[in-house]
PDB file of C-alpha atoms in Angstrom:
ATOM      1  CA  MET A   1     -42.849 -13.382  27.394  1.00 41.00           C
ATOM      2  CA  THR A   2     -43.983 -14.114  23.823  1.00 44.00           C
ATOM      3  CA  THR A   3     -41.814 -13.972  20.754  1.00 45.00           C
ATOM      4  CA  ASP A   4     -42.488 -13.955  17.026  1.00 48.00           C
ATOM      5  CA  ILE A   5     -40.612 -17.228  16.608  1.00 51.00           C
ATOM      6  CA  ASP A   6     -42.876 -20.260  16.486  1.00 53.00           C
ATOM      7  CA  THR A   7     -42.215 -22.961  19.000  1.00 54.00           C
ATOM      8  CA  ALA A   8     -42.480 -26.666  18.292  1.00 52.00           C
ATOM      9  CA  ASP A   9     -45.856 -26.658  20.082  1.00 57.00           C
ATOM     10  CA  ASP A  10     -47.329 -24.348  17.413  1.00 63.00           C
ATOM     11  CA  ARG A  11     -46.277 -26.548  14.499  1.00 75.00           C
ATOM     12  CA  HIS A  12     -46.884 -30.086  13.382  1.00 89.00           C
ATOM     13  CA  VAL A  13     -43.838 -32.282  12.833  1.00 93.00           C
ATOM     14  CA  CYS A  14     -43.570 -35.021  10.222  1.00 91.00           C
ATOM     15  CA  ASP A  15     -42.456 -38.149  12.076  1.00 89.00           C
ATOM     16  CA  ARG A  16     -40.781 -39.514   8.938  1.00 89.00           C
ATOM     17  CA  CYS A  17     -38.521 -36.619   7.892  1.00 92.00           C
ATOM     18  CA  GLY A  18     -38.765 -34.090  10.727  1.00 90.00           C
ATOM     19  CA  ASP A  19     -40.232 -31.235   8.645  1.00 91.00           C
ATOM     20  CA  PHE A  20     -42.236 -28.640  10.564  1.00 93.00           C
ATOM     21  CA  LEU A  21     -45.603 -27.650   9.096  1.00 91.00           C
ATOM     22  CA  PRO A  22     -47.981 -24.950  10.376  1.00 92.00           C
ATOM     23  CA  SER A  23     -51.211 -26.991  10.304  1.00 92.00           C
ATOM     24  CA  GLU A  24     -52.474 -30.545  10.567  1.00 93.00           C
ATOM     25  CA  ARG A  25     -53.988 -30.363   7.075  1.00 94.00           C
ATOM     26  CA  LEU A  26     -50.627 -29.426   5.559  1.00 93.00           C
ATOM     27  CA  LEU A  27     -48.980 -32.249   7.486  1.00 94.00           C
ATOM     28  CA  VAL A  28     -51.465 -34.735   6.026  1.00 95.00           C
ATOM     29  CA  LEU A  29     -50.870 -33.384   2.510  1.00 95.00           C
ATOM     30  CA  HIS A  30     -47.087 -33.449   3.054  1.00 94.00           C
ATOM     31  CA  ARG A  31     -47.147 -37.093   4.112  1.00 94.00           C
ATOM     32  CA  GLY A  32     -49.279 -38.046   1.124  1.00 95.00           C
ATOM     33  CA  VAL A  33     -46.974 -36.308  -1.363  1.00 94.00           C
ATOM     34  CA  ARG A  34     -43.539 -36.896   0.157  1.00 95.00           C
ATOM     35  CA  HIS A  35     -44.026 -40.276   1.875  1.00 94.00           C
ATOM     36  CA  PRO A  36     -46.788 -42.122  -0.022  1.00 93.00           C
ATOM     37  CA  ASP A  37     -45.274 -45.588   0.492  1.00 93.00           C
ATOM     38  CA  ASP A  38     -45.156 -45.220   4.293  1.00 91.00           C
ATOM     39  CA  LEU A  39     -48.845 -44.391   4.844  1.00 93.00           C
ATOM     40  CA  THR A  40     -51.318 -46.519   6.753  1.00 94.00           C
ATOM     41  CA  ALA A  41     -54.849 -47.025   5.431  1.00 95.00           C
ATOM     42  CA  ASP A  42     -56.191 -44.296   7.758  1.00 96.00           C
ATOM     43  CA  GLU A  43     -53.483 -41.872   6.630  1.00 94.00           C
ATOM     44  CA  VAL A  44     -54.262 -42.604   2.976  1.00 95.00           C
ATOM     45  CA  GLU A  45     -57.931 -41.838   3.596  1.00 97.00           C
ATOM     46  CA  ALA A  46     -57.048 -38.633   5.454  1.00 96.00           C
ATOM     47  CA  TYR A  47     -54.751 -37.632   2.577  1.00 96.00           C
ATOM     48  CA  ARG A  48     -57.475 -38.244   0.007  1.00 97.00           C
ATOM     49  CA  GLU A  49     -59.976 -36.161   1.956  1.00 97.00           C
ATOM     50  CA  ALA A  50     -57.470 -33.316   2.388  1.00 96.00           C
ATOM     51  CA  TYR A  51     -56.519 -33.535  -1.297  1.00 97.00           C
ATOM     52  CA  TYR A  52     -60.128 -33.350  -2.488  1.00 97.00           C
ATOM     53  CA  GLU A  53     -60.831 -30.438  -0.138  1.00 97.00           C
ATOM     54  CA  GLU A  54     -57.770 -28.625  -1.506  1.00 96.00           C
ATOM     55  CA  GLU A  55     -58.960 -29.306  -5.066  1.00 97.00           C
ATOM     56  CA  ARG A  56     -62.391 -27.818  -4.282  1.00 97.00           C
ATOM     57  CA  GLU A  57     -60.777 -24.730  -2.772  1.00 97.00           C
ATOM     58  CA  LEU A  58     -58.486 -24.280  -5.786  1.00 97.00           C
ATOM     59  CA  LYS A  59     -61.355 -24.717  -8.241  1.00 98.00           C
ATOM     60  CA  SER A  60     -63.396 -22.108  -6.368  1.00 98.00           C
ATOM     61  CA  PHE A  61     -60.434 -19.718  -6.349  1.00 98.00           C
ATOM     62  CA  ARG A  62     -59.839 -20.177 -10.073  1.00 98.00           C
ATOM     63  CA  ILE A  63     -63.473 -19.454 -10.897  1.00 98.00           C
ATOM     64  CA  ARG A  64     -63.498 -16.319  -8.720  1.00 98.00           C
ATOM     65  CA  ALA A  65     -60.165 -15.140 -10.169  1.00 98.00           C
ATOM     66  CA  LEU A  66     -61.474 -15.622 -13.702  1.00 98.00           C
ATOM     67  CA  GLY A  67     -64.604 -13.654 -12.805  1.00 98.00           C
ATOM     68  CA  VAL A  68     -62.516 -10.780 -11.475  1.00 98.00           C
ATOM     69  CA  LEU A  69     -60.373 -10.753 -14.627  1.00 98.00           C
ATOM     70  CA  VAL A  70     -63.444 -10.707 -16.869  1.00 98.00           C
ATOM     71  CA  VAL A  71     -64.981  -7.821 -14.902  1.00 98.00           C
ATOM     72  CA  LEU A  72     -61.703  -5.893 -15.042  1.00 98.00           C
ATOM     73  CA  TYR A  73     -61.304  -6.519 -18.767  1.00 98.00           C
ATOM     74  CA  PHE A  74     -64.791  -5.347 -19.665  1.00 98.00           C
ATOM     75  CA  GLY A  75     -64.576  -2.484 -17.158  1.00 97.00           C
ATOM     76  CA  PHE A  76     -61.440  -1.145 -18.816  1.00 97.00           C
ATOM     77  CA  LEU A  77     -62.960  -1.751 -22.244  1.00 97.00           C
ATOM     78  CA  ILE A  78     -66.008   0.308 -21.339  1.00 96.00           C
ATOM     79  CA  LEU A  79     -63.823   3.071 -19.856  1.00 96.00           C
ATOM     80  CA  PHE A  80     -61.757   3.108 -23.031  1.00 96.00           C
ATOM     81  CA  ILE A  81     -64.875   3.381 -25.177  1.00 95.00           C
ATOM     82  CA  ILE A  82     -66.259   6.214 -23.035  1.00 95.00           C
ATOM     83  CA  PHE A  83     -63.086   8.276 -22.780  1.00 93.00           C
ATOM     84  CA  ALA A  84     -61.576   7.540 -26.211  1.00 91.00           C
ATOM     85  CA  SER A  85     -64.691   8.623 -28.080  1.00 78.00           C
TER      86      SER A  85
END
């Protein structure tokens, strides 16, 4: 029988504070932000890679969001010009 409640097997647990996180990437980012002094060299490298990947994703999102806003702005401007004339 399956339930909507996640089990411990579906989540990743921080071994330092016991927080449950839904993915390995979020666990790596959590450790880098919340426990930076306790990281090994491999964990620091994994955190840096995850951080840079997150930065690339955010930059891409910001550019796409700006593009959508510009299209909406000029779309409404053109509609206003057409229907207000």
